[in-house]
Each structure stands twice: as C-alpha cells, then as structure tokens.
Amino acid sequence: MTDTPHRRGADRTEAIMRTTLELGQEIGYAKLSIEAVAARAGASKQTIYRRWASKAALLLDSLLSPNEPGLDYPDTGDIMADLRAQIHSAVDLLAEPPFGPLFRALIGEAQHDPQIAAALNERFIAPQADKTVARLRTAREQGQLSPDFDLDLAMAILSGPLYFQLLITQEPLTHAYVDQILDALFAGMGPR
Amino acid sequence: MTDTPHRRGADRTEAIMRTTLELGQEIGYAKLSIEAVAARAGASKQTIYRRWASKAALLLDSLLSPNEPGLDYPDTGDIMADLRAQIHSAVDLLAEPPFGPLFRALIGEAQHDPQIAAALNERFIAPQADKTVARLRTAREQGQLSPDFDLDLAMAILSGPLYFQLLITQEPLTHAYVDQILDALFAGMGPR
Amino acid sequence: MTDTPHRRGADRTEAIMRTTLELGQEIGYAKLSIEAVAARAGASKQTIYRRWASKAALLLDSLLSPNEPGLDYPDTGDIMADLRAQIHSAVDLLAEPPFGPLFRALIGEAQHDPQIAAALNERFIAPQADKTVARLRTAREQGQLSPDFDLDLAMAILSGPLYFQLLITQEPLTHAYVDQILDALFAGMGPR
Amino acid sequence: MTDTPHRRGADRTEAIMRTTLELGQEIGYAKLSIEAVAARAGASKQTIYRRWASKAALLLDSLLSPNEPGLDYPDTGDIMADLRAQIHSAVDLLAEPPFGPLFRALIGEAQHDPQIAAALNERFIAPQADKTVARLRTAREQGQLSPDFDLDLAMAILSGPLYFQLLITQEPLTHAYVDQILDALFAGMGPR
DNA sequence: AACTAATCGAGACGGTACGTCGTGTCTTACA
DNA sequence: TGTAAGACACGACGTACCGTCTCGATTAGTT
C-alpha cells in the first residue's frame, strides 16, 4: 500500500527487462543504451550493471526470459509433417517483429562477443536444435530413417539455409522456402 | 606512362584502408575506431569521413578492395570435384584469420545497418554465390544434373550450413564438414 | 564582354571585403569565418589568405576602406560647438549598426591580437583623435583655451567615457551624454 | 564540524578554476581551450560543460572567485586622497599581469557575448563603480562637493580614460596619469 | 599571335577543438 | 542493505574551421 517505494530484487529485474524490450523495439539495437534503459525504467545504472555485464547480455535475457519455457513440438508420427511444423514455428519467431530484428542484432553482437555467442547457443540455439534432433532420433529409432542417418548433419542442413537467408541475404523467410529445403534434403539433388 | 589522376586522393585512400586492416587485425572490430585509424594512418578524420559513411563501410572496403578481382574457380568437368574445390577455398578465406574474424564482425554489423547488408551482399556474397550457381548451371547444361535441378536452392543448401557453423555455433569449419554436406545434398537423406 | 571570367586583383579584393561586411552584419563577428566569406564571395581561401593575415585584419580593412577618406570636421570658430559636432558624428558611427557591433568586435579582438590593436589605432583611433586634438590646438592658439591646456588629456577625457559606455556598460550612447561630458570637462566638477 | 556539502563537486570546481587561471596566464586567452583545461586539471570535458557555458564564463569565474570578497577602500575624510587611492589600486589590478591581460581578453569577449558582458558588469564593473560612487556620495553629503554634483558622471569621467588607455591605445597605465585626470576633473579645463 | 608567368576557383589535406554521447565506476542520501 | 540519482574520468563521435597544399583553367604581359 505504500506509494511507490523503491521496489527490489526480481521486481526491478523484470521492470528493467520489460523496458529493454520496449525500447529495443522502438529504436533498435544500435541506438539502445543502458543509459536510456535506466532512465526509462526509473532505475539507476548501477542497478543494471549489477545484474548484467553488457547491453547484449541484458537484451538476451530480456528476449528469452518471457519465452524460456519454450514451445513444445508435436509428435504425430509423421516425421515430415512434424519437422515442417517445428521449423515453421521457429521461422515465424525469428523472422517476424518484434523479436526478429532484435534476435538478429544479438547474433550480430555474438560475432565479437564470445560470452554472448556462448549464452545465445546455450539458451536458444542448442535447445532449439536439440528438439529437432530429438524428433529425428525418434524417427530413426522407429525405422523411418536409415540407421546411419546423421542427425546433426540433417539439423544443420535444415537450419543453415534459414539463417543464411535471415542473416546474409536478408530476404523474406517463407514457409514455402522451408518446405523446399525439407524436400530437397530428403529427396536429394544428386547427379543423375 | 599511366599517371594516376587524383594521385593525392587514391594514395590516402589506400593508406587508410591498409591501416584499417592492420588495426582491425590487431585489436578487433569492436575496439577499432575511426579516431585510431586516422591517428595511425596520419590522416585527418575528415579525410576518412569524406570517403566512408561508417566504420563498417570503411572496413568493408578495406577487406574487399585488395581481393576484388576475385579468385577463379576450376572447371575440370567433374562437378563434384569442382564444387568441392570452390567451397573449400571460400571456407578457407572466411574461417581463417586474418579475414575471418573481421568478416564475421561485418556480417554482425549488417544486422543493424541495411547499407552494409546491401553492400556486403552485392560485393561479396552475391558474386561468390553466382560462381557456384554458374558452375552448377554448366553441369546441368551438360546433363550431369537433372533438368529441373534448382540451382539457387542447391547453392543455399551448400552455403547455409557453413554460415550457420561460422556465425551461430562458431565451431571450426573443416573441409571434411564441407564434404559431408556436399555428399548429403546430392545423395539425399530421405526416409526409406 | 566575356561572361564572368576570373576577375583579378583589386576587383577580387573589393568583392571579398564587400562580402565580409555583408556576412559580418548578418551573422556577427563571432560566427564569421574565412571559410564562409570565401564561399559566399566565390573566392578561394587562398585568395583571401594571400591578402589578409586573419579574420580580424580582413574585417578591419572591410570596415575602413569605404570610409577611409574620412569625415571632415567643421571649424566655425566656436570651439564648443565644433567639438560637439565632431564627437556626435563619431558616436553616431560607433554606436549604430551596421558598423557599431563589428567595430566593437574588432576592439575586442585587439585585446589578444597586438597586430590588430596597432592597425586599429593607426588607421582609425589615432586619426580620429588627431582631428580632435587639432581642433583644440587651433582653439588654444587663438587664445580660446589657456596656454597650458593639455590637449591630449582633454581628448582622453572626452573619448574615454564614450568608449567606457560603448564597451563596458554597453548602454546606449546618446548625444545628450556627450554634451554632459563636454560641459563637465570645461566647467570642472571641483570641490567647493 | 562544517562538512562542505557536495564536497566532490566543489573540489572539482576549484581545481578547474585554478587550472584555468594557470593555463590562461601561460598561453593567453586566445589559445586557451576547454580541452586543454580539462586535460591539465584531470577533469572530463563534461564536468566543465556541466558548470560553465563557455570558455569566457569559465575564465570570468576563475578570475573573480578568489577576489570576490573584494578590497575595501579607505575613507579618511579627504575625498581627493581617498579617490586617488581607490583608483590607483583598481588600476594596479587591471593593468598588471597576471590579471590584466586576461581581464582585457574578457572585456574583448564581452563585445560579442552579451551574457559575458552582463556577468562582467554585475560582478566586477558595477561593484567597483558603486564603491567610487559611494565615496563621492559621502563627500557630497558632507558638503565637500556641490549639491548638484553628478556622481555617475564623475565616475564615468574618472573611469573612461583609464579603460580607453587600457583597451584602445594600450599604452601603460600609470598612477601619474590617474592623478592628471583627477585634477582635470575637479579643476575643469574650461575656456577662459 | 603565341608563349610564359601569375593568378584564380575549387577543394583535399593534416590539424585542433568543438560540444555531445555513452561507458562503467563512484558517492551520496533515502527508504 | 539495496536503491535512485547523478557526478565523474574516459574515449569516441561527427562537425567546423584553420592555414597549407595541389590542381587545372584563365588571364595578362612579353615576345
């Protein structure tokens, strides 16, 4: 009932992360500053520095913490359909605002900040990849894939082109494109 | 006989780009500053700003201008062997110092600078991809690939996993890995 | 008849000085720059630096050259009336736009530029003072002033308060104020 | 017991002003830069800009703050002697290093910076003039001067020639010259 | 009338300083 | 004790002019 006292701990943490996302979506990663987050959140810079080591670390937390429970992917028995659904929803998250641009910026930051690269992998990339690999493994165990099917390689061939399009050519990422890749992967494009 | 016109100008341009590469390799992209480049090159900041719009634009030019004539790739008639050679040499350039880390930083910058993204695509990514596509087209024309072989899709499936490894998982990029992908692409990994 | 060729010598000199006055009156001394004068006059900076050593020297010339022939002061035989007329017209020049503010700025510059101080004295202050002293001398020779009348001191007592008001208190300089000083000087304000 | 509040602040303020005076005396007003003051004082430029709006404002404070309590002038009953003493000591301050040249530069700056002009008047010129006027008023009240004696006019006639000599002719300002003016003022230099 | 030398405009260049921004650390006072 | 507020040193930003310089093009004198 006290009138806006100094909230503490988790309270402040959440408020700061919320503000970070807001600001990040408004002005973009490049112009985002800890200074501005502190000002808008009514927090002192010290309070932010006490919790996060850098702008990127703050943003990473801000992006992931609401979602961290993560999406569960289906296992309908149809490996192709399940994979398609899985990747479609990953693409939807990565390619669309509000998260898409900030995610891309974070991957950008990972190119000169090994800590961010590691955290990003541990907390987002790897879990995501693990789900794909797990679904593939089930399929292999059920005899839907050959016994020597390379799970990691398949995952890389499915993910790589998506990130290539997302980060390098920066053209729109469509479900149709995902389907093309899935088909090509399984059908092969071999010489006659 | 050829007396380069604007001798003064081109001279400075080259000196600045050379210094940028040196400094970039010494201290990394994040710590690289136009201030420092100017100081080390004995140039004024204005002279740099007159030519380049940003640190990233300067680095892009500095990285590409020495190589711009570009590598020529072989056409021995054996599409698999030629592709393998082509991609191996691209990987060697991208993954190894001195260019690798700076290239990665530049791709990072492209995530929040559309101008850099465009320039990077036009001057490096697209030409590189074009060479791969061109070699594939020749093979298709010679009947080594099926008439409905999707050239761009193949290129994406070959490049994507490499960039994924380079930018996301940041694990070492080996020739063996390239070969795995090539094999998988042509053989297919389809369900039984 | 040729269409705007590169004019030379005196032509350019005059154009530059005219532009200097214009610009100076528009934006004030502080913001006046040789760069801007060159641009507006369609002259190269070199052409200006060839003729003048500094912004202040350029402005001094620009202010004085149109007037240099100078005002001639009357000798009606009435020393009080003549002095009054003389000083009134000096005050009108000094205190009013467009010349007043630029003159003041120039005197300001003379406080840290001995060359300007010297030039200002030689070309404006001293000639002006000489005319006053000359008129006083005539009056003394004609017996209107006592034989031991100190001409320079009188000149200083007449001029000083005007410059004090102009430069220090920066309150408006009126003819009435001039008259007060003239009266006080000749009448004395002595103790009873 | 008096624990200066804002200890950190006042500390820096004083250090910066001290450095400003030092540097100003060493290299002169024209070459004095906020950059250099910051460097020598071990302060950041922000810290200076937080307190002062310009180089001139900083110098004004630096010059005045040590003296602000100001000199007290004598009242021996002899108006001529007291005025003489008062003006002699003002002249000594204004004309001599270390303060003289910097004061002159500041008056110069006041010619194109109204804020400085106002501050200079309020904090130095006016208080100084007030003391002279006050002493004259006492003399008038005591009947040593005629009842219609114009105090402000007298002050202007005493001060003006000094500033004229200081700022315009820039010849040495001697006590003897002051005495000449005092004598002339009270005796008058009138026509026969 | 052609040639030479001076002069011009344009503007690149190395500098210096500007005034601003954000960093990460710190101190102070409050709750 | 944890906090908001914000001072602080630092480093870099991007800009403005400085005074010097090179570059062709133009224009006078000289031949």
PDB file of C-alpha atoms (C1' of nucleotides) in Angstrom, chain D residues 5 7-8 31-36 45-46 49 53 55, chain E residues 16-29:
ATOM      1  CA  PRO D   5      28.238  19.614   1.138  1.00  0.00           C
ATOM      2  CA  ARG D   7      32.436  18.132  -1.418  1.00  0.00           C
ATOM      3  CA  ARG D   8      33.201  16.230  -4.612  1.00  0.00           C
ATOM      4  CA  LYS D  31      44.996  29.741 -27.152  1.00  0.00           C
ATOM      5  CA  LEU D  32      43.190  28.656 -24.010  1.00  0.00           C
ATOM      6  CA  SER D  33      40.856  25.764 -24.720  1.00  0.00           C
ATOM      7  CA  ILE D  34      38.388  23.864 -22.617  1.00  0.00           C
ATOM      8  CA  GLU D  35      40.011  20.721 -23.962  1.00  0.00           C
ATOM      9  CA  ALA D  36      43.368  21.760 -22.524  1.00  0.00           C
ATOM     10  CA  LYS D  45      35.109  17.988 -20.549  1.00  0.00           C
ATOM     11  CA  GLN D  46      31.599  17.137 -19.394  1.00  0.00           C
ATOM     12  CA  TYR D  49      30.482  21.976 -19.536  1.00  0.00           C
ATOM     13  CA  ALA D  53      28.559  27.700 -20.689  1.00  0.00           C
ATOM     14  CA  LYS D  55      35.388  29.446 -22.160  1.00  0.00           C
TER      15      LYS D  55
ATOM     16  C1'  DT E  16      42.921  21.313 -33.317  1.00  0.00           C
ATOM     17  C1'  DA E  17      38.992  21.973 -30.836  1.00  0.00           C
ATOM     18  C1'  DC E  18      34.372  21.804 -30.518  1.00  0.00           C
ATOM     19  C1'  DG E  19      30.162  20.148 -27.850  1.00  0.00           C
ATOM     20  C1'  DT E  20      27.733  15.617 -27.192  1.00  0.00           C
ATOM     21  C1'  DC E  21      27.034  10.813 -26.038  1.00  0.00           C
ATOM     22  C1'  DG E  22      27.561   6.627 -23.688  1.00  0.00           C
ATOM     23  C1'  DT E  23      30.530   3.769 -20.877  1.00  0.00           C
ATOM     24  C1'  DG E  24      31.463   1.724 -16.359  1.00  0.00           C
ATOM     25  C1'  DT E  25      32.722   3.318 -11.615  1.00  0.00           C
ATOM     26  C1'  DC E  26      31.923   6.147  -7.780  1.00  0.00           C
ATOM     27  C1'  DT E  27      29.467   8.659  -3.947  1.00  0.00           C
ATOM     28  C1'  DT E  28      25.509  10.410  -1.521  1.00  0.00           C
ATOM     29  C1'  DA E  29      21.060  10.251   0.558  1.00  0.00           C
TER      30       DA E  29
END
